[in-house]
């Protein structure tokens, strides 16, 4: 009855980790392509979402596919708009898989070089929140420029934004910043403790 | 003196892979009363059956237990073998050690012991069985065919042509079904109506066929060979004997803008109408919902112009009663309509249509006389996109199955479009191509290679309107999931095939089982695909599952054989299901009232369409005394031996009904789902038959927990058995709780024949719960005191 | 009482009935059943607070039926028993004349309709004391209740007095008298006693008219009537039906509604 079991994609390193972290079993994807069809950024991606899913399906047997998935630009371009999840006939939470891939890529230091700016923006954002409890646009922009090196980007927009009140010179701070520090510390600790 | 023969089957490796069958055979030989115990690779084969026959003769056996697959599979096989060897067939029982043991538990000692326990149980039972004789019941040699589509028409003609009478009941004003709506059929591209209408006419003219069109089944009582059907002939609003079908009424009717059902909403019809020109019978019907007279009291123009004064406005429905011997259910299917893919815009954009609507456009008798035109502006579309799998293979939408026919009809539609619009550009977005029939693959290749249909592998995310055209946003997975946008003039969705609207209600009237999608359940998916579990009621066509025309016709012809052979006998042998009345019951029974809180279903057993249910049912001596009281003490000791040193291993007995939960548990086995091995299953004809005392006896016998499970309400094979059981359980639980017995030890449930996964989950959850509750020491302590 | 006696005399003298089933003085301040067949002996009839036995039980006995048309001195419980027996086709209209005694009044009820009306006019819920009694047991936890009933049933003698006293236990052959197989063991031991009492309670579910004779008849004072009361309440709360209110109709457990509650069913 139970013969030689074919290696199930979810049982191996990367797909197994994806399953563990997201609950998504990539074996259920039957490659219909509806996610890629609906994805607003599919045309810009190196591997549209359905291809990422197929790479994950084979990643157990073929480590190079795991590499391709981790190093893809796709996970960083994903907007988490959830059109793919909404339309998927198998109800696979693809945005969650993308998130898991981002974390894995960071952990293994295999981030796609084209994602440098996205990562810079992301970190600048989190920094702002950590220090003020709010998104302080000015601070975030400065932080982003320092990290990314795009000093002159969008500079011409700045005056107008000041005038209409979209940019402020001073940040608004929440009262209990210690709470924030604790939240960040706890989250980072939990991430470390994750297997 | 009992001399029981025990035959353990390996079933190839199906049983022997997880159960040590040699050991079971050896241990079974030591059961008192067992005179012969062997194991063999394939008991159901000829040599296997010969083993049984030889043993009966040589060892003078008084009973036989075959430990193998489910009795629902091979009980008739072995009973026949016993009969041929001179042993009364009802002295043969099957121990289900495959679906309920080897297939659902892991290989090991526990599984072997469980198999042995099951064998012990059935040995104890067979010792109490009595020899029974079938009773002869006269058979009515008429068939009732429900549904006048191609399957029903074929069934009716086959049966009628072999000399038997047929009553054909069709819900719509005309027979023909969906096939009459098609333009051409795959793979031959025959004109659908050309091959169908001659048969429709044959039905109308056949001396052996009585056609009730615009009629429905009101009720069905009785049993195989002796059904009583009541048919409601809905009021057409005219005297059919006077109507000549001249059509003047339809021409003159002032209410003309009603969406035509036959044209799938693309065409219009008047309030008095014949659905299509080749309708059989070619007599109109008044649509009371839209007719001006019925709505406002005015008009009656048709009455005035009718040359034979055939119109009868006050006509009422008529109930016709008929006695029939068998029923063929050929009620067909429907395709899913409606806006279940909001992103495709069906219902929002007029030019997004479904498959049936395309058929009507392509039909020479359709609203556009066979020209493919856009519903919105009547223009000929230059680009048509066909979207396959619109609804099927889609767990998110609740339809996980494949609708089988859409790949083929989509190819056909694309080809028809090209044949009619030579410069047109058809695209098909698909996931897979399913073309498994004769000449089917060639048909699809023809579409791709000769007719230039462009196939794109990928699904469509969205269809929206832009500048009067429809933008189809799809993807080509074969090009690295590259998004692909096509501007189309017409989009055709191949929507899922689903059960008809009234399918559930009809199934309940007929007492046939159906699955979660309301398709009717066959008796066995492989070996008995055209019968239902109710003897005398057969299935034909797409009411069972989506299928194409050749299959429907083949099934109908198979049905004929199944019906005709029994019907040829002057009488049929009914396997007995005796109710042994006791004197105490007779006082109530004699006065015609059943005052005991026991179910009426035991009477209904004989009345309802019940096939052979010989020994286990209302015959108290069998199902009651064993395996509960007598075999219980023997039942548990082996568990104690095995589990002596282990943690508490709960003992759970499951009392289940044969038609639903037992079959569901079989399905769990067939699907190879694993569950906890501590449960042992006892088979009853109906939950209504499960006496509350059995539960107490099970506890007394050492059970720590009990499962009682049967058919869902409204699905009881005997109509109302489970309703009575339900009430009894409410009262019993109240009493148990009052007496200080923990009601959590008894789990009641409804598990249908299609819910294999639910059965496994139920067993596992219950075993867990009982394990946490611990052994039922308090009750079992009572057992130890005094004579038991 | 005088009214009762004179009515009895009249009925017997005019041969309207052949026997009056009523109460007479027994020893020790108790009442016992009496079958008066001659007008002259009608003075034996009494009716006071000691008259609690449900006399309808005699009407199922063939020996009593053979005496001819009977009049029955009926307590409210007996009237309900008559209606329930009628609903179960054990008594036909006109076989029995019920004499409802209240205070000094005797109300003859010749038809089932009359009995129904009489019962309906005086129908009510349980008294506060009766409700409290049941609630007292339910307030005990499961374990305490189990111990309570175990102790009670350990005293059961299997004398079947409860069965004999019950007007609705009229089966000519009770299930315990079948010994092929012996479903419930005969000797008095804990398990068999439990099984017997459970079975009797279930067989009466939806039928018991709450006369309490079973508890009164029990020689070792097991409060059997509590089991039946608990089920009466269950049947009423869940299915809305009560026995003994109509001479027609089906019992709660021999009917059903498609939407009966099933929240405990998975």
Short mmCIF file of N, CA, C and O in Angstrom, two decimals, chain B residues 335-378:
data_model
loop_
_atom_site.label_atom_id
_atom_site.label_comp_id
_atom_site.label_asym_id
_atom_site.label_seq_id
_atom_site.Cartn_x
_atom_site.Cartn_y
_atom_site.Cartn_z
N UNK B 335 -25.97 24.04 -16.59
CA UNK B 335 -24.65 24.66 -16.44
C UNK B 335 -24.81 25.83 -15.49
O UNK B 335 -25.90 26.38 -15.34
N UNK B 336 -23.72 26.16 -14.84
CA UNK B 336 -23.79 27.18 -13.82
C UNK B 336 -24.00 28.54 -14.49
O UNK B 336 -23.25 28.94 -15.36
N UNK B 337 -25.05 29.19 -14.08
CA UNK B 337 -25.30 30.54 -14.60
C UNK B 337 -24.95 31.53 -13.54
O UNK B 337 -24.66 31.18 -12.41
N UNK B 338 -25.00 32.73 -13.89
CA UNK B 338 -24.89 33.71 -12.82
C UNK B 338 -23.50 34.27 -12.64
O UNK B 338 -22.52 33.84 -13.22
N UNK B 339 -23.44 35.20 -11.81
CA UNK B 339 -22.26 36.02 -11.67
C UNK B 339 -21.34 35.51 -10.59
O UNK B 339 -21.15 36.15 -9.58
N UNK B 340 -20.79 34.32 -10.79
CA UNK B 340 -19.92 33.80 -9.75
C UNK B 340 -18.46 34.12 -10.02
O UNK B 340 -17.60 33.81 -9.25
N UNK B 341 -18.20 34.72 -11.16
CA UNK B 341 -16.86 35.25 -11.42
C UNK B 341 -17.05 36.73 -11.70
O UNK B 341 -17.11 37.14 -12.87
N UNK B 342 -17.18 37.56 -10.69
CA UNK B 342 -17.46 38.98 -10.96
C UNK B 342 -16.40 39.60 -11.85
O UNK B 342 -16.68 40.51 -12.62
N UNK B 343 -15.20 39.04 -11.78
CA UNK B 343 -14.13 39.64 -12.58
C UNK B 343 -14.28 39.38 -14.07
O UNK B 343 -13.60 39.96 -14.89
N UNK B 344 -15.19 38.46 -14.45
CA UNK B 344 -15.38 38.20 -15.87
C UNK B 344 -16.52 39.03 -16.46
O UNK B 344 -16.70 39.08 -17.67
N UNK B 345 -17.32 39.59 -15.58
CA UNK B 345 -18.35 40.49 -16.08
C UNK B 345 -19.56 39.83 -16.70
O UNK B 345 -20.32 40.47 -17.43
N UNK B 346 -19.79 38.55 -16.39
CA UNK B 346 -21.00 37.89 -16.90
C UNK B 346 -22.21 38.55 -16.25
O UNK B 346 -22.29 38.66 -15.05
N UNK B 347 -23.12 38.96 -17.06
CA UNK B 347 -24.29 39.66 -16.52
C UNK B 347 -24.11 41.17 -16.57
O UNK B 347 -25.07 41.92 -16.66
N UNK B 348 -22.84 41.60 -16.54
CA UNK B 348 -22.57 43.04 -16.60
C UNK B 348 -22.37 43.45 -18.05
O UNK B 348 -22.91 44.45 -18.53
N UNK B 349 -21.56 42.65 -18.75
CA UNK B 349 -21.33 42.93 -20.17
C UNK B 349 -22.16 41.96 -20.98
O UNK B 349 -22.04 40.75 -20.83
N UNK B 350 -22.95 42.50 -21.89
CA UNK B 350 -23.81 41.63 -22.68
C UNK B 350 -23.03 40.66 -23.55
O UNK B 350 -23.53 39.61 -23.92
N UNK B 351 -21.82 41.05 -23.89
CA UNK B 351 -21.06 40.21 -24.82
C UNK B 351 -20.21 39.17 -24.11
O UNK B 351 -19.35 38.55 -24.73
N UNK B 352 -20.42 38.99 -22.81
CA UNK B 352 -19.81 37.86 -22.13
C UNK B 352 -20.93 36.85 -21.95
O UNK B 352 -21.90 37.08 -21.24
N UNK B 353 -20.80 35.71 -22.64
CA UNK B 353 -21.89 34.73 -22.62
C UNK B 353 -21.36 33.37 -22.18
O UNK B 353 -20.16 33.16 -22.09
N UNK B 354 -22.27 32.42 -21.93
CA UNK B 354 -21.83 31.08 -21.56
C UNK B 354 -22.00 30.11 -22.74
O UNK B 354 -22.49 30.48 -23.80
N UNK B 355 -21.60 28.89 -22.51
CA UNK B 355 -21.54 27.90 -23.59
C UNK B 355 -22.88 27.62 -24.24
O UNK B 355 -23.00 27.53 -25.46
N UNK B 356 -23.92 27.52 -23.42
CA UNK B 356 -25.24 27.23 -23.98
C UNK B 356 -25.72 28.39 -24.84
O UNK B 356 -26.35 28.20 -25.88
N UNK B 357 -25.40 29.59 -24.42
CA UNK B 357 -25.81 30.74 -25.19
C UNK B 357 -25.09 30.74 -26.53
O UNK B 357 -25.67 31.07 -27.57
N UNK B 358 -23.83 30.35 -26.52
CA UNK B 358 -23.11 30.27 -27.80
C UNK B 358 -23.76 29.23 -28.70
O UNK B 358 -23.87 29.42 -29.92
N UNK B 359 -24.19 28.11 -28.09
CA UNK B 359 -24.87 27.09 -28.90
C UNK B 359 -26.09 27.68 -29.59
O UNK B 359 -26.37 27.39 -30.75
N UNK B 360 -26.81 28.49 -28.87
CA UNK B 360 -28.02 29.07 -29.46
C UNK B 360 -27.67 30.03 -30.59
O UNK B 360 -28.36 30.11 -31.60
N UNK B 361 -26.56 30.78 -30.42
CA UNK B 361 -26.15 31.67 -31.50
C UNK B 361 -25.78 30.86 -32.74
O UNK B 361 -26.09 31.23 -33.87
N UNK B 362 -25.12 29.72 -32.47
CA UNK B 362 -24.65 28.92 -33.61
C UNK B 362 -25.76 28.10 -34.25
O UNK B 362 -25.60 27.60 -35.37
N UNK B 363 -26.89 27.96 -33.56
CA UNK B 363 -27.96 27.10 -34.09
C UNK B 363 -28.72 27.77 -35.20
O UNK B 363 -29.07 28.94 -35.10
N UNK B 364 -29.01 26.98 -36.20
CA UNK B 364 -29.76 27.51 -37.33
C UNK B 364 -31.14 27.97 -36.90
O UNK B 364 -31.75 28.84 -37.52
N UNK B 365 -31.67 27.40 -35.84
CA UNK B 365 -33.01 27.78 -35.38
C UNK B 365 -32.94 28.76 -34.22
O UNK B 365 -33.92 29.02 -33.56
N UNK B 366 -31.75 29.30 -33.98
CA UNK B 366 -31.56 30.17 -32.84
C UNK B 366 -31.99 31.61 -33.09
O UNK B 366 -32.48 31.92 -34.17
N UNK B 367 -31.74 32.49 -32.11
CA UNK B 367 -32.20 33.87 -32.23
C UNK B 367 -31.50 34.64 -33.36
O UNK B 367 -32.02 35.65 -33.81
N UNK B 368 -30.34 34.17 -33.78
CA UNK B 368 -29.66 34.87 -34.89
C UNK B 368 -29.60 34.00 -36.13
O UNK B 368 -28.82 34.26 -37.03
N UNK B 369 -30.42 32.98 -36.13
CA UNK B 369 -30.51 32.05 -37.27
C UNK B 369 -29.15 31.47 -37.64
O UNK B 369 -28.85 31.23 -38.80
N UNK B 370 -28.33 31.24 -36.65
CA UNK B 370 -27.08 30.54 -36.91
C UNK B 370 -25.90 31.44 -37.17
O UNK B 370 -24.79 30.96 -37.36
N UNK B 371 -26.13 32.75 -37.16
CA UNK B 371 -24.99 33.63 -37.38
C UNK B 371 -24.43 34.02 -36.02
O UNK B 371 -25.16 34.34 -35.10
N UNK B 372 -23.11 34.05 -35.93
CA UNK B 372 -22.52 34.45 -34.68
C UNK B 372 -22.52 35.97 -34.63
O UNK B 372 -21.83 36.63 -35.42
N UNK B 373 -23.32 36.49 -33.72
CA UNK B 373 -23.41 37.95 -33.60
C UNK B 373 -23.35 38.33 -32.14
O UNK B 373 -23.78 37.59 -31.28
N UNK B 374 -22.82 39.54 -31.90
CA UNK B 374 -22.74 40.01 -30.52
C UNK B 374 -24.13 40.32 -30.01
O UNK B 374 -24.89 41.00 -30.68
N UNK B 375 -24.47 39.86 -28.80
CA UNK B 375 -25.78 40.20 -28.24
C UNK B 375 -25.98 41.71 -28.08
O UNK B 375 -27.09 42.21 -28.17
N UNK B 376 -24.90 42.46 -27.87
CA UNK B 376 -25.07 43.89 -27.60
C UNK B 376 -25.51 44.65 -28.83
O UNK B 376 -26.50 45.38 -28.79
N UNK B 377 -24.79 44.51 -29.93
CA UNK B 377 -25.13 45.33 -31.09
C UNK B 377 -25.37 44.53 -32.36
O UNK B 377 -25.52 45.10 -33.43
N UNK B 378 -25.38 43.22 -32.24
CA UNK B 378 -25.68 42.41 -33.42
C UNK B 378 -24.56 42.33 -34.43
O UNK B 378 -24.72 41.71 -35.48
#
